[in-house]
CSV table of C-alpha atoms in Angstrom, one decimal:
chain,number,residue,atom,x,y,z
A,1,UNK,CA,-15.8,-33.7,6.9
A,2,UNK,CA,-13.7,-31.8,4.4
A,3,UNK,CA,-15.0,-28.2,4.8
A,4,UNK,CA,-12.4,-25.7,5.8
A,5,UNK,CA,-12.6,-24.7,9.4
A,6,UNK,CA,-11.2,-21.4,10.6
A,7,UNK,CA,-10.0,-22.0,14.2
A,8,UNK,CA,-8.3,-18.7,15.0
A,9,UNK,CA,-8.9,-15.1,13.9
A,10,UNK,CA,-6.7,-12.4,15.5
A,11,UNK,CA,-8.0,-8.9,15.0
A,12,UNK,CA,-7.7,-5.7,17.0
A,13,UNK,CA,-10.4,-3.2,17.6
A,14,UNK,CA,-10.2,0.0,15.5
A,15,UNK,CA,-8.9,2.2,18.3
A,16,UNK,CA,-6.5,-0.3,19.7
A,17,UNK,CA,-5.1,-1.1,16.3
A,18,UNK,CA,-4.7,2.6,15.5
A,19,UNK,CA,-2.8,3.3,18.7
A,20,UNK,CA,-0.5,0.4,18.1
A,21,UNK,CA,0.2,1.6,14.6
A,22,UNK,CA,0.9,5.2,15.7
A,23,UNK,CA,3.2,4.0,18.4
A,24,UNK,CA,5.4,2.0,16.0
A,25,UNK,CA,9.0,2.9,15.4
A,26,UNK,CA,9.3,5.4,12.5
A,27,UNK,CA,12.2,3.3,11.2
A,28,UNK,CA,10.0,0.4,10.5
A,29,UNK,CA,9.0,1.5,7.0
A,30,UNK,CA,10.0,-1.2,4.7
A,31,UNK,CA,7.2,-2.8,2.7
A,32,UNK,CA,5.7,-5.7,4.6
A,33,UNK,CA,7.7,-5.2,7.8
A,34,UNK,CA,4.9,-3.4,9.6
A,35,UNK,CA,2.5,-5.5,11.6
A,36,UNK,CA,-0.4,-6.8,9.4
A,37,UNK,CA,-3.8,-5.2,9.9
A,38,UNK,CA,-5.3,-8.6,10.4
A,39,UNK,CA,-4.3,-12.3,10.5
A,40,UNK,CA,-6.3,-15.5,10.0
A,41,UNK,CA,-5.0,-19.0,10.7
A,42,UNK,CA,-6.7,-22.1,9.3
A,43,UNK,CA,-5.9,-25.6,10.5
A,44,UNK,CA,-5.1,-26.9,7.0
A,45,UNK,CA,-6.3,-27.2,3.4
A,46,UNK,CA,-9.5,-28.9,2.3
A,47,UNK,CA,-9.9,-32.0,0.2
A,48,UNK,CA,-11.8,-29.7,-2.3
A,49,UNK,CA,-8.6,-27.6,-2.8
A,50,UNK,CA,-7.1,-30.4,-4.8
A,51,UNK,CA,-7.9,-30.9,-8.5
A,52,UNK,CA,-8.3,-33.9,-10.8
A,53,UNK,CA,-4.5,-34.5,-11.0
A,54,UNK,CA,-4.1,-34.5,-7.2
A,55,UNK,CA,-2.4,-31.1,-7.2
A,56,UNK,CA,-3.6,-27.9,-5.5
A,57,UNK,CA,-6.1,-26.2,-7.8
A,58,UNK,CA,-5.1,-22.7,-9.1
A,59,UNK,CA,-8.6,-21.3,-8.6
A,60,UNK,CA,-9.0,-22.8,-5.2
A,61,UNK,CA,-5.7,-21.2,-4.1
A,62,UNK,CA,-7.2,-17.9,-5.3
A,63,UNK,CA,-10.4,-18.7,-3.3
A,64,UNK,CA,-8.3,-19.4,-0.2
A,65,UNK,CA,-6.7,-16.0,-0.4
A,66,UNK,CA,-10.1,-14.4,-0.8
A,67,UNK,CA,-11.8,-16.3,2.0
A,68,UNK,CA,-9.2,-15.5,4.6
A,69,UNK,CA,-9.0,-11.9,3.5
A,70,UNK,CA,-12.8,-11.5,3.7
A,71,UNK,CA,-13.1,-13.2,7.1
A,72,UNK,CA,-10.3,-11.5,8.9
A,73,UNK,CA,-10.2,-8.1,7.3
A,74,UNK,CA,-13.1,-7.1,5.0
A,75,UNK,CA,-16.0,-8.1,7.2
A,76,UNK,CA,-14.3,-7.3,10.5
A,77,UNK,CA,-13.0,-3.9,9.6
A,78,UNK,CA,-15.2,-2.2,7.1
A,79,UNK,CA,-16.9,-4.1,4.3
A,80,UNK,CA,-20.4,-4.1,5.9
A,81,UNK,CA,-20.3,-0.4,6.5
A,82,UNK,CA,-18.8,0.4,3.1
A,83,UNK,CA,-21.4,-1.7,1.3
A,84,UNK,CA,-24.2,0.5,2.8
A,85,UNK,CA,-23.5,3.1,0.2
A,86,UNK,CA,-21.3,1.4,-2.4
A,87,UNK,CA,-19.9,-1.8,-3.7
A,88,UNK,CA,-16.2,-2.7,-3.1
A,89,UNK,CA,-15.6,-4.2,-6.6
A,90,UNK,CA,-12.4,-6.0,-7.4
A,91,UNK,CA,-10.7,-4.7,-10.5
A,92,UNK,CA,-7.4,-6.6,-10.7
A,93,UNK,CA,-5.5,-9.4,-8.9
A,94,UNK,CA,-1.9,-10.5,-8.9
A,95,UNK,CA,-0.9,-13.8,-7.3
A,96,UNK,CA,2.8,-14.7,-6.7
A,97,UNK,CA,3.2,-18.4,-5.7
A,98,UNK,CA,6.4,-20.1,-4.7
A,99,UNK,CA,7.2,-23.8,-5.3
A,100,UNK,CA,6.7,-24.4,-1.6
A,101,UNK,CA,3.0,-23.8,-2.0
A,102,UNK,CA,2.6,-27.4,-2.9
A,103,UNK,CA,1.5,-30.0,-0.3
A,104,UNK,CA,0.6,-33.7,-0.8
A,105,UNK,CA,-3.0,-34.3,0.3
A,106,UNK,CA,-2.2,-36.0,3.6
A,107,UNK,CA,0.1,-33.2,4.6
A,108,UNK,CA,-2.1,-30.4,3.3
A,109,UNK,CA,-5.0,-31.4,5.4
A,110,UNK,CA,-2.8,-31.1,8.5
A,111,UNK,CA,-0.8,-28.0,7.6
A,112,UNK,CA,-1.8,-24.9,9.6
A,113,UNK,CA,-1.5,-21.7,7.5
A,114,UNK,CA,-1.6,-18.1,8.6
A,115,UNK,CA,-2.7,-15.4,6.3
A,116,UNK,CA,-1.5,-11.8,6.9
A,117,UNK,CA,-3.4,-8.8,5.4
A,118,UNK,CA,-2.0,-5.4,4.7
A,119,UNK,CA,-3.4,-2.3,2.9
A,120,UNK,CA,-1.4,-0.6,0.1
A,121,UNK,CA,-1.8,2.5,-2.1
A,122,UNK,CA,-5.1,4.0,-1.1
A,123,UNK,CA,-6.5,6.6,-3.5
A,124,UNK,CA,-9.6,8.6,-3.6
A,125,UNK,CA,-11.8,5.6,-4.5
A,126,UNK,CA,-9.4,2.7,-4.7
A,127,UNK,CA,-7.1,0.6,-2.5
A,128,UNK,CA,-5.0,-2.5,-2.7
A,129,UNK,CA,-5.2,-5.4,-0.2
A,130,UNK,CA,-2.2,-7.6,0.1
A,131,UNK,CA,-2.6,-11.1,1.7
A,132,UNK,CA,0.3,-13.4,2.4
A,133,UNK,CA,0.3,-17.1,3.2
A,134,UNK,CA,2.7,-18.3,5.9
A,135,UNK,CA,2.8,-22.0,7.1
A,136,UNK,CA,3.2,-22.2,10.8
A,137,UNK,CA,5.8,-25.0,10.3
A,138,UNK,CA,8.3,-22.7,8.4
A,139,UNK,CA,7.3,-19.1,9.1
A,140,UNK,CA,8.2,-18.2,5.5
A,141,UNK,CA,5.9,-16.5,3.0
A,142,UNK,CA,5.0,-19.0,0.3
A,143,UNK,CA,2.5,-17.0,-1.7
A,144,UNK,CA,0.7,-13.7,-1.8
A,145,UNK,CA,-2.1,-11.8,-3.5
A,146,UNK,CA,-2.5,-8.1,-4.4
A,147,UNK,CA,-6.2,-7.4,-4.9
A,148,UNK,CA,-7.2,-4.0,-6.2
A,149,UNK,CA,-10.6,-2.7,-5.3
A,150,UNK,CA,-12.6,0.4,-6.2
A,151,UNK,CA,-15.6,1.8,-4.4
A,152,UNK,CA,-18.5,1.9,-6.8
A,153,UNK,CA,-21.8,3.7,-6.3
A,154,UNK,CA,-24.7,1.2,-6.1
A,155,UNK,CA,-27.0,3.5,-8.2
A,156,UNK,CA,-24.8,5.1,-10.8
A,157,UNK,CA,-22.3,2.2,-11.1
A,158,UNK,CA,-19.5,4.7,-11.2
A,159,UNK,CA,-16.4,5.1,-8.9
A,160,UNK,CA,-17.3,6.9,-5.7
A,161,UNK,CA,-15.1,8.5,-3.1
A,162,UNK,CA,-14.1,6.4,-0.1
A,163,UNK,CA,-15.9,7.7,3.0
A,164,UNK,CA,-14.1,9.9,5.5
A,165,UNK,CA,-14.2,7.3,8.2
A,166,UNK,CA,-12.4,4.9,5.9
A,167,UNK,CA,-9.7,7.4,5.2
A,168,UNK,CA,-9.3,8.3,8.8
A,169,UNK,CA,-9.1,4.7,9.9
A,170,UNK,CA,-6.4,3.7,7.5
A,171,UNK,CA,-4.5,6.7,6.2
A,172,UNK,CA,-1.7,6.3,8.7
A,173,UNK,CA,-1.6,2.5,8.2
A,174,UNK,CA,-1.1,2.5,4.5
A,175,UNK,CA,2.1,1.2,2.9
A,176,UNK,CA,3.0,2.7,-0.5
A,177,UNK,CA,4.5,0.3,-3.0
A,178,UNK,CA,4.6,-0.2,-6.8
A,179,UNK,CA,2.1,-2.8,-7.8
A,180,UNK,CA,2.3,-4.7,-11.1
A,181,UNK,CA,-1.1,-4.6,-12.8
A,182,UNK,CA,-1.9,-6.3,-16.0
A,183,UNK,CA,-2.7,-4.2,-19.1
A,184,UNK,CA,-5.4,-5.3,-21.5
A,185,UNK,CA,-4.1,-8.1,-23.8
A,186,UNK,CA,-4.4,-7.7,-27.6
A,187,UNK,CA,-5.9,-10.8,-29.1
A,188,UNK,CA,-3.6,-12.3,-31.8
A,189,UNK,CA,-4.9,-13.7,-35.0
A,190,UNK,CA,-3.6,-17.2,-34.1
A,191,UNK,CA,-5.4,-18.3,-30.9
A,192,UNK,CA,-7.6,-21.1,-29.5
A,193,UNK,CA,-11.1,-20.4,-28.4
A,194,UNK,CA,-14.0,-22.2,-26.8
A,195,UNK,CA,-17.4,-21.1,-25.5
A,196,UNK,CA,-18.6,-21.6,-21.9
A,197,UNK,CA,-21.9,-20.9,-20.3
A,198,UNK,CA,-22.0,-19.2,-16.8
A,199,UNK,CA,-23.9,-21.3,-14.4
A,200,UNK,CA,-25.8,-20.2,-11.3
A,201,UNK,CA,-23.2,-21.9,-9.1
A,202,UNK,CA,-20.6,-19.6,-10.6
A,203,UNK,CA,-22.1,-16.5,-9.0
A,204,UNK,CA,-20.8,-14.5,-6.1
A,205,UNK,CA,-22.9,-12.5,-3.5
A,206,UNK,CA,-23.3,-9.7,-6.0
A,207,UNK,CA,-24.8,-12.1,-8.5
A,208,UNK,CA,-21.8,-11.7,-10.8
A,209,UNK,CA,-19.5,-14.5,-12.0
A,210,UNK,CA,-17.1,-15.0,-9.1
A,211,UNK,CA,-13.6,-13.7,-10.1
A,212,UNK,CA,-11.9,-17.1,-9.2
A,213,UNK,CA,-14.3,-18.9,-11.5
A,214,UNK,CA,-12.6,-17.2,-14.5
A,215,UNK,CA,-9.4,-18.9,-13.5
A,216,UNK,CA,-11.2,-22.3,-13.7
A,217,UNK,CA,-12.5,-21.3,-17.2
A,218,UNK,CA,-8.9,-20.5,-18.2
A,219,UNK,CA,-7.4,-23.7,-16.9
A,220,UNK,CA,-10.1,-25.8,-18.4
A,221,UNK,CA,-10.0,-24.2,-21.9
A,222,UNK,CA,-6.2,-24.1,-21.7
A,223,UNK,CA,-6.3,-27.9,-21.1
A,224,UNK,CA,-8.5,-28.3,-24.2
A,225,UNK,CA,-6.0,-26.3,-26.2
A,226,UNK,CA,-3.1,-28.4,-24.9
A,227,UNK,CA,-5.0,-31.6,-25.7
A,228,UNK,CA,-5.7,-30.4,-29.2
A,229,UNK,CA,-2.0,-29.7,-29.7
A,230,UNK,CA,-2.4,-26.0,-30.0
A,231,UNK,CA,0.4,-25.0,-27.6
A,232,UNK,CA,4.1,-25.5,-28.3
A,233,UNK,CA,5.3,-25.8,-24.7
A,234,UNK,CA,2.2,-27.2,-23.0
A,235,UNK,CA,1.1,-30.7,-24.0
A,236,UNK,CA,-0.7,-32.0,-20.9
A,237,UNK,CA,-3.7,-31.1,-18.7
A,238,UNK,CA,-2.7,-27.6,-17.3
A,239,UNK,CA,-3.5,-28.9,-13.8
A,240,UNK,CA,-0.2,-30.9,-14.0
A,241,UNK,CA,1.7,-27.6,-14.2
A,242,UNK,CA,2.3,-25.6,-11.0
A,243,UNK,CA,1.3,-22.0,-11.1
A,244,UNK,CA,4.1,-19.4,-10.3
A,245,UNK,CA,2.3,-16.2,-11.2
A,246,UNK,CA,-1.2,-15.1,-12.1
A,247,UNK,CA,-2.3,-11.6,-13.1
A,248,UNK,CA,-6.0,-10.8,-13.9
A,249,UNK,CA,-7.8,-7.6,-15.1
A,250,UNK,CA,-11.6,-7.4,-14.7
A,251,UNK,CA,-13.3,-5.0,-17.1
A,252,UNK,CA,-16.9,-6.0,-16.9
A,253,UNK,CA,-19.1,-8.4,-15.0
A,254,UNK,CA,-20.9,-11.4,-16.4
A,255,UNK,CA,-24.0,-13.2,-15.0
A,256,UNK,CA,-25.7,-16.6,-15.0
A,257,UNK,CA,-26.7,-17.7,-18.5
A,258,UNK,CA,-24.2,-15.5,-20.3
A,259,UNK,CA,-22.2,-17.3,-23.0
A,260,UNK,CA,-18.5,-16.4,-22.8
A,261,UNK,CA,-15.8,-17.0,-25.3
A,262,UNK,CA,-12.5,-18.0,-23.7
A,263,UNK,CA,-9.5,-17.2,-26.0
A,264,UNK,CA,-6.0,-18.4,-25.2
A,265,UNK,CA,-2.5,-18.3,-26.8
A,266,UNK,CA,1.2,-18.6,-25.7
A,267,UNK,CA,3.4,-15.7,-24.9
A,268,UNK,CA,6.1,-15.0,-27.5
A,269,UNK,CA,8.4,-13.6,-24.9
A,270,UNK,CA,8.0,-16.1,-22.0
A,271,UNK,CA,7.6,-19.7,-23.1
A,272,UNK,CA,6.1,-20.7,-19.7
A,273,UNK,CA,3.4,-18.1,-19.8
A,274,UNK,CA,-0.1,-18.5,-21.3
A,275,UNK,CA,-2.5,-15.6,-22.0
A,276,UNK,CA,-6.2,-15.6,-21.8
A,277,UNK,CA,-8.9,-13.1,-22.9
A,278,UNK,CA,-12.6,-13.7,-22.1
A,279,UNK,CA,-15.2,-12.0,-24.3
A,280,UNK,CA,-19.0,-11.5,-23.8
A,281,UNK,CA,-20.9,-10.5,-26.9
A,282,UNK,CA,-17.7,-9.8,-28.8
A,283,UNK,CA,-16.3,-7.4,-26.1
A,284,UNK,CA,-13.4,-8.4,-23.8
A,285,UNK,CA,-14.4,-8.5,-20.1
A,286,UNK,CA,-11.4,-10.3,-18.6
A,287,UNK,CA,-7.7,-10.6,-19.2
A,288,UNK,CA,-5.3,-13.0,-17.6
A,289,UNK,CA,-1.7,-14.1,-17.8
A,290,UNK,CA,-0.5,-17.3,-16.0
A,291,UNK,CA,3.1,-18.2,-15.7
A,292,UNK,CA,3.9,-21.8,-14.7
A,293,UNK,CA,7.0,-23.4,-13.3
A,294,UNK,CA,9.0,-25.5,-15.7
A,295,UNK,CA,8.7,-28.8,-13.9
A,296,UNK,CA,5.6,-30.9,-14.5
A,297,UNK,CA,4.0,-32.9,-11.7
A,298,UNK,CA,4.4,-36.6,-12.1
A,299,UNK,CA,1.2,-37.4,-10.1
C-alpha cells in the first residue's frame, strides 16, 4: 500500500495556542524562531512521489507541502469557517528546496518528515502561509514553501476583507518578513510552446485546475523542449534535474476541457533557470520560474 499515511498531527486549541503565544518571550522575534502554529508528521514518502526517472517529482513535492499544510493548519484552524463566506484562493507560491530534499526510494518510504506551519504578512484580505519540511533524522530544514492567499467573495469573485475572528485569532501570532513574489513574465519572441488539454483528474475541490498540476505541465513541456534541442543548457528529461527554487504566479483559473498553451524559454541572466507562461485563449493565466541545481541525476 503506497498511499501516504499521516500518523501524527500536533495542534493546539485556539485559546491554548493564543495563551502560549502571548506568554512567549518578547526577545524571540527572529523570523521562524517562534513556535509554529501547527505541525504535521508523516511516516515517509509515497511511491507516487517519485517520477519516471526515479527522482522525487517536483509537482508531488508541491502537493506534499499543500497536503500537510491543509491537514494540520487550514482545516484545523479556520478554512471550514472562512469558506462559509469566501474562498481562500492561492495567488502565488515560492518553493525553496535544498539538495538534501532527495531520498532514494527505499529510504524515502521510511523517512519520517515533520512539516511546520507559520503565518506571515497578514493584510486586510491576504496572508502568507509558510511551511517547512524537517526530517526527524536530522532536525534541519530541507525545504519550504511560501503560499500567498487572498479571501475572495463567493458571489462577486472580488477580494473580501478577512473576518474579525480571523484577525483576532492570528494578529498577535503573525511574523512580518519580506517575501519574494514573482512578477508577470514577458513572453519573448523566441520561445517553445505546446498545447495541453485540462482533464477532469486535474481539478481541485473548487473545480479549477489544481495549482500543482501546472508544475507538471511545465516539466512535461519543458522536457519536450529539451528533447527538441530548444534549450542551450538543458538537454535531458527535466525530471533528471533537481529543483532548487520554484516561483509561481496565478492570474486566472482554468477548468476541465480548457486548452492551454504552455510557453517556455531559458533565462538570459541565470543559465540554470527556465521560465514558463501558460495562456488560455491568448491571455496569460500562470507564470512560473524554476531554478535547477547544476548536477544532473545519473539514475
